């Protein structure tokens, strides 16, 4: 409490890495709390990470919905993340998801995990190297090799755009949130809005593309600002590949050419992708 009181006088933010979900950590000192501004939401981390690691059929949209809507006291009192030093020293996010290096599935799902972090209520936290989708385990003794930037330019741009959206669209600052889970199609939608802005995101957590998907957009004029399947975000490891080594479901995953054209009656959703709109 003495530490919290001292830090509060400096204008700095105090975040607890407690991982127990104890709301008293962020209760004000005058309410007999510990006075931290925020705490790591370990439940969000594990629910999202475990969901990303499952097969498509085993992935439950309800788990992701619960993680997004969890409450540790409201507002910025929780810090949300999918990668931290606790796991990155063993396996980086993309490798932990797919079980192997240089996997397009792991890299694409890792990008979707980052999008979930940036769109969820709370303070978003990214770990060093996440913006490169690094494959080698983290070591405190080896700094980031920024000479690799050209190799990871696509992933880096995606993270820049997600951060830009998070820091400029007031719909992500607070206000209302609605999350819809389509278990049959493995589709998740997030709608966040406030007086100053609105964001609608739709995630396809399947290896297969979905054509003519009937997305239920809220009433507004929407503009597509980010599609994680866009070529501008590609690295060699993020482009769709028909590679059975990556198939957890052991099914035919070839894209039907007929699916490459979106119908006016619905949306075309790329495999393992997230489309984000602002209104």
Short mmCIF file of C-alpha atoms in Angstrom, two decimals:
data_model
loop_
_atom_site.label_atom_id
_atom_site.label_comp_id
_atom_site.label_asym_id
_atom_site.label_seq_id
_atom_site.Cartn_x
_atom_site.Cartn_y
_atom_site.Cartn_z
CA UNK A 1 0.00 0.00 0.00
CA UNK A 2 2.89 2.34 0.72
CA UNK A 3 4.33 1.60 -2.73
CA UNK A 4 0.96 2.24 -4.39
CA UNK A 5 0.54 5.49 -2.52
CA UNK A 6 4.02 6.63 -3.54
CA UNK A 7 3.55 5.72 -7.22
CA UNK A 8 0.15 7.44 -7.38
CA UNK A 9 1.91 10.74 -6.70
CA UNK A 10 4.15 10.36 -9.76
CA UNK A 11 1.50 10.00 -12.46
CA UNK A 12 2.81 6.55 -13.39
CA UNK A 13 0.76 3.37 -13.82
CA UNK A 14 1.21 0.44 -11.44
CA UNK A 15 0.28 -2.98 -12.88
CA UNK A 16 0.29 -6.17 -10.82
CA UNK A 17 1.52 -9.48 -12.28
CA UNK A 18 -0.46 -11.50 -9.75
CA UNK A 19 -2.49 -13.77 -12.10
CA UNK A 20 -5.01 -14.67 -9.39
CA UNK A 21 -7.82 -12.36 -10.50
CA UNK A 22 -8.03 -10.74 -7.07
CA UNK A 23 -10.15 -7.63 -7.54
CA UNK A 24 -8.87 -6.12 -4.28
CA UNK A 25 -5.55 -5.50 -6.05
CA UNK A 26 -7.08 -2.65 -8.03
CA UNK A 27 -9.48 -1.35 -5.40
CA UNK A 28 -8.55 2.17 -4.19
CA UNK A 29 -6.48 2.48 -1.04
CA UNK A 30 -9.30 4.38 0.65
CA UNK A 31 -11.55 1.34 0.02
CA UNK A 32 -8.98 -0.93 1.71
CA UNK A 33 -7.64 -2.16 -1.65
CA UNK A 34 -4.01 -2.32 -2.73
CA UNK A 35 -4.28 0.61 -5.12
CA UNK A 36 -2.83 -0.93 -8.29
CA UNK A 37 -4.13 0.63 -11.48
CA UNK A 38 -4.40 -2.68 -13.34
CA UNK A 39 -3.46 -6.36 -13.15
CA UNK A 40 -2.56 -9.06 -15.65
CA UNK A 41 -5.64 -11.06 -16.65
CA UNK A 42 -4.21 -14.57 -16.68
CA UNK A 43 -7.65 -16.02 -17.39
CA UNK A 44 -7.89 -14.05 -20.64
CA UNK A 45 -4.43 -15.25 -21.65
CA UNK A 46 -5.06 -18.93 -21.03
CA UNK A 47 -8.57 -19.03 -22.51
CA UNK A 48 -7.43 -17.34 -25.71
CA UNK A 49 -4.16 -19.25 -26.04
CA UNK A 50 -5.78 -22.64 -25.38
CA UNK A 51 -8.53 -21.83 -27.87
CA UNK A 52 -5.98 -20.94 -30.54
CA UNK A 53 -4.09 -24.19 -29.92
CA UNK A 54 -7.15 -26.42 -30.37
CA UNK A 55 -8.31 -27.98 -33.61
CA UNK A 56 -11.00 -26.09 -35.47
CA UNK A 57 -13.68 -28.51 -34.32
CA UNK A 58 -12.51 -28.29 -30.70
CA UNK A 59 -12.24 -24.50 -30.65
CA UNK A 60 -15.13 -22.99 -28.67
CA UNK A 61 -16.22 -19.46 -29.51
CA UNK A 62 -17.90 -19.28 -26.09
CA UNK A 63 -14.46 -19.49 -24.41
CA UNK A 64 -13.26 -16.52 -26.45
CA UNK A 65 -16.44 -14.61 -25.70
CA UNK A 66 -16.02 -15.24 -21.97
CA UNK A 67 -12.40 -14.05 -22.12
CA UNK A 68 -13.34 -10.82 -23.88
CA UNK A 69 -16.22 -10.00 -21.53
CA UNK A 70 -14.51 -10.96 -18.26
CA UNK A 71 -14.52 -8.25 -15.62
CA UNK A 72 -11.73 -7.56 -13.12
CA UNK A 73 -13.29 -4.41 -11.75
CA UNK A 74 -14.08 -2.71 -15.05
CA UNK A 75 -12.36 -0.22 -17.30
CA UNK A 76 -8.58 -0.48 -17.45
CA UNK A 77 -8.27 -2.55 -14.29
CA UNK A 78 -7.23 -5.60 -16.29
CA UNK A 79 -4.32 -6.01 -18.69
CA UNK A 80 -4.98 -8.42 -21.56
CA UNK A 81 -2.36 -10.35 -23.55
CA UNK A 82 -1.69 -13.61 -25.40
CA UNK A 83 2.11 -13.76 -25.02
CA UNK A 84 4.44 -12.95 -22.15
CA UNK A 85 7.92 -13.81 -20.86
CA UNK A 86 6.44 -16.73 -18.91
CA UNK A 87 5.84 -18.79 -22.09
CA UNK A 88 7.98 -17.04 -24.72
CA UNK A 89 11.16 -18.41 -23.14
CA UNK A 90 9.99 -21.88 -24.18
CA UNK A 91 7.88 -21.33 -27.29
CA UNK A 92 6.95 -18.18 -29.15
CA UNK A 93 3.25 -17.65 -29.78
CA UNK A 94 3.02 -18.90 -33.37
CA UNK A 95 5.05 -22.01 -32.53
CA UNK A 96 3.03 -22.69 -29.36
CA UNK A 97 -0.18 -22.57 -31.41
CA UNK A 98 0.83 -24.81 -34.30
CA UNK A 99 3.42 -27.01 -32.62
CA UNK A 100 6.09 -26.28 -35.22
CA UNK A 101 8.14 -23.47 -36.75
CA UNK A 102 7.32 -21.55 -39.94
CA UNK A 103 3.67 -22.50 -39.88
CA UNK A 104 1.17 -20.30 -41.73
CA UNK A 105 -1.56 -21.60 -39.40
CA UNK A 106 0.37 -20.58 -36.29
CA UNK A 107 1.25 -17.17 -37.70
CA UNK A 108 -2.27 -16.41 -38.92
CA UNK A 109 -3.87 -17.51 -35.63
CA UNK A 110 -1.26 -15.54 -33.67
CA UNK A 111 -2.30 -12.44 -35.61
CA UNK A 112 -5.93 -13.13 -34.72
CA UNK A 113 -4.92 -13.46 -31.07
CA UNK A 114 -3.26 -10.06 -31.23
CA UNK A 115 -6.41 -8.61 -32.80
CA UNK A 116 -8.46 -10.02 -29.91
CA UNK A 117 -6.10 -8.30 -27.46
CA UNK A 118 -6.37 -4.95 -29.23
CA UNK A 119 -10.17 -5.11 -29.48
CA UNK A 120 -10.94 -6.30 -25.93
CA UNK A 121 -11.64 -4.06 -22.94
CA UNK A 122 -8.61 -3.46 -20.71
CA UNK A 123 -5.00 -2.41 -21.25
CA UNK A 124 -3.54 -4.31 -24.23
CA UNK A 125 -0.05 -5.74 -23.75
CA UNK A 126 2.23 -6.98 -26.53
CA UNK A 127 5.43 -8.91 -25.87
CA UNK A 128 8.80 -8.12 -27.44
CA UNK A 129 9.02 -9.78 -30.84
CA UNK A 130 5.30 -10.44 -31.14
CA UNK A 131 5.17 -7.79 -33.86
CA UNK A 132 7.64 -9.89 -35.87
CA UNK A 133 5.96 -13.23 -35.14
CA UNK A 134 9.39 -14.42 -34.03
CA UNK A 135 10.04 -18.16 -33.92
CA UNK A 136 13.07 -18.39 -31.64
CA UNK A 137 12.43 -18.55 -27.86
CA UNK A 138 12.85 -15.32 -25.94
CA UNK A 139 16.06 -14.75 -23.99
CA UNK A 140 16.74 -11.78 -21.77
CA UNK A 141 20.37 -12.02 -22.87
CA UNK A 142 19.65 -11.52 -26.58
CA UNK A 143 18.16 -8.21 -27.73
CA UNK A 144 15.74 -7.88 -30.64
CA UNK A 145 17.49 -8.12 -34.01
CA UNK A 146 15.98 -5.17 -35.86
CA UNK A 147 17.98 -6.08 -38.95
CA UNK A 148 15.27 -8.71 -39.51
CA UNK A 149 12.67 -5.99 -39.97
CA UNK A 150 12.45 -6.33 -43.79
CA UNK A 151 11.70 -10.04 -43.42
CA UNK A 152 8.78 -9.33 -41.07
CA UNK A 153 7.47 -6.11 -42.63
CA UNK A 154 3.96 -7.50 -43.20
CA UNK A 155 3.44 -8.67 -39.63
CA UNK A 156 4.96 -5.44 -38.31
CA UNK A 157 2.55 -3.35 -40.40
CA UNK A 158 -0.41 -5.34 -39.10
CA UNK A 159 0.60 -4.64 -35.51
CA UNK A 160 1.15 -0.97 -36.30
CA UNK A 161 -2.32 -0.73 -37.83
CA UNK A 162 -3.95 -2.54 -34.88
CA UNK A 163 -2.18 -0.22 -32.43
CA UNK A 164 -3.19 2.79 -34.49
CA UNK A 165 -6.82 1.68 -34.42
CA UNK A 166 -6.71 1.06 -30.69
CA UNK A 167 -5.23 4.46 -29.90
CA UNK A 168 -7.43 6.56 -32.20
CA UNK A 169 -10.91 5.06 -32.36
CA UNK A 170 -12.94 6.14 -29.33
CA UNK A 171 -15.18 3.11 -29.70
CA UNK A 172 -12.31 1.12 -28.16
CA UNK A 173 -11.82 3.51 -25.25
CA UNK A 174 -14.85 2.24 -23.34
CA UNK A 175 -18.57 2.38 -23.91
CA UNK A 176 -20.72 -0.57 -24.97
CA UNK A 177 -19.56 -4.00 -26.11
CA UNK A 178 -21.42 -6.89 -27.67
CA UNK A 179 -19.85 -10.23 -28.59
CA UNK A 180 -21.57 -12.89 -30.70
CA UNK A 181 -20.38 -16.51 -30.91
CA UNK A 182 -21.30 -18.74 -33.87
CA UNK A 183 -20.15 -22.19 -32.78
CA UNK A 184 -21.25 -23.99 -35.93
CA UNK A 185 -19.20 -21.84 -38.30
CA UNK A 186 -16.48 -20.91 -35.77
CA UNK A 187 -17.15 -17.20 -36.28
CA UNK A 188 -16.86 -14.55 -33.58
CA UNK A 189 -18.00 -10.93 -33.86
CA UNK A 190 -17.18 -7.99 -31.60
CA UNK A 191 -19.00 -4.67 -31.62
CA UNK A 192 -17.70 -1.83 -29.47
CA UNK A 193 -19.14 1.65 -29.52
CA UNK A 194 -19.22 4.97 -27.74
CA UNK A 195 -20.37 8.48 -28.57
CA UNK A 196 -17.06 9.13 -30.34
CA UNK A 197 -16.70 6.02 -32.50
CA UNK A 198 -17.64 2.43 -33.27
CA UNK A 199 -15.80 -0.74 -34.27
CA UNK A 200 -17.17 -4.02 -35.64
CA UNK A 201 -14.91 -7.04 -36.12
CA UNK A 202 -15.63 -10.48 -37.52
CA UNK A 203 -13.26 -13.44 -36.99
CA UNK A 204 -13.18 -16.69 -38.96
CA UNK A 205 -11.49 -19.31 -36.79
CA UNK A 206 -11.63 -22.01 -39.46
CA UNK A 207 -9.08 -23.26 -41.94
CA UNK A 208 -11.80 -23.13 -44.58
CA UNK A 209 -13.03 -19.94 -46.20
CA UNK A 210 -16.67 -19.01 -45.70
CA UNK A 211 -18.65 -17.56 -48.60
CA UNK A 212 -21.90 -15.61 -48.30
CA UNK A 213 -21.65 -15.46 -44.52
CA UNK A 214 -24.67 -13.54 -43.12
CA UNK A 215 -22.85 -11.14 -40.80
CA UNK A 216 -25.22 -9.16 -38.61
CA UNK A 217 -23.81 -5.65 -38.88
CA UNK A 218 -25.22 -3.04 -36.48
CA UNK A 219 -26.97 -0.11 -38.15
CA UNK A 220 -24.27 2.32 -39.31
CA UNK A 221 -22.11 3.19 -42.29
CA UNK A 222 -19.12 0.86 -42.04
CA UNK A 223 -15.66 1.10 -43.58
CA UNK A 224 -13.24 -1.82 -43.77
CA UNK A 225 -9.95 -0.71 -42.19
CA UNK A 226 -8.11 -3.98 -41.46
CA UNK A 227 -8.29 -7.44 -43.00
CA UNK A 228 -5.59 -9.68 -41.56
CA UNK A 229 -5.71 -11.77 -44.76
CA UNK A 230 -4.77 -8.75 -46.88
CA UNK A 231 -1.58 -9.17 -48.93
CA UNK A 232 -0.02 -6.08 -47.33
CA UNK A 233 0.25 -8.06 -44.09
CA UNK A 234 1.85 -11.10 -45.68
CA UNK A 235 5.16 -12.60 -44.78
CA UNK A 236 6.19 -15.89 -46.33
CA UNK A 237 4.74 -17.71 -43.32
CA UNK A 238 1.33 -16.01 -43.39
CA UNK A 239 0.18 -16.81 -46.93
CA UNK A 240 -2.45 -19.55 -47.20
CA UNK A 241 -0.90 -22.89 -48.02
CA UNK A 242 -2.52 -26.24 -48.65
CA UNK A 243 -0.05 -27.98 -46.36
CA UNK A 244 -1.31 -31.08 -44.54
CA UNK A 245 1.46 -30.75 -41.95
CA UNK A 246 -0.56 -27.83 -40.57
CA UNK A 247 -3.92 -29.56 -40.64
CA UNK A 248 -5.10 -30.52 -37.15
CA UNK A 249 -8.42 -31.75 -38.55
CA UNK A 250 -6.89 -33.93 -41.30
CA UNK A 251 -9.44 -32.72 -43.85
CA UNK A 252 -9.20 -31.56 -47.45
CA UNK A 253 -8.47 -27.83 -47.19
CA UNK A 254 -8.24 -26.80 -50.85
CA UNK A 255 -10.03 -23.53 -51.60
CA UNK A 256 -12.91 -23.90 -54.03
CA UNK A 257 -12.47 -21.29 -56.78
CA UNK A 258 -16.18 -20.54 -56.47
CA UNK A 259 -15.58 -19.26 -52.95
CA UNK A 260 -13.23 -16.56 -54.15
CA UNK A 261 -16.14 -14.34 -55.16
CA UNK A 262 -18.23 -12.73 -52.43
CA UNK A 263 -21.97 -12.67 -52.96
CA UNK A 264 -24.08 -9.60 -52.32
CA UNK A 265 -26.13 -11.64 -49.87
CA UNK A 266 -23.24 -12.12 -47.46
CA UNK A 267 -19.55 -11.80 -46.70
CA UNK A 268 -16.55 -13.75 -47.87
CA UNK A 269 -14.36 -14.68 -44.88
CA UNK A 270 -10.81 -15.83 -45.58
CA UNK A 271 -9.34 -18.79 -43.66
CA UNK A 272 -8.09 -17.81 -40.20
CA UNK A 273 -8.74 -14.13 -40.63
CA UNK A 274 -10.18 -11.05 -38.96
CA UNK A 275 -11.94 -8.16 -40.71
CA UNK A 276 -12.31 -4.92 -38.78
CA UNK A 277 -14.67 -2.09 -39.69
CA UNK A 278 -15.13 1.38 -38.26
CA UNK A 279 -18.36 3.33 -38.24
#
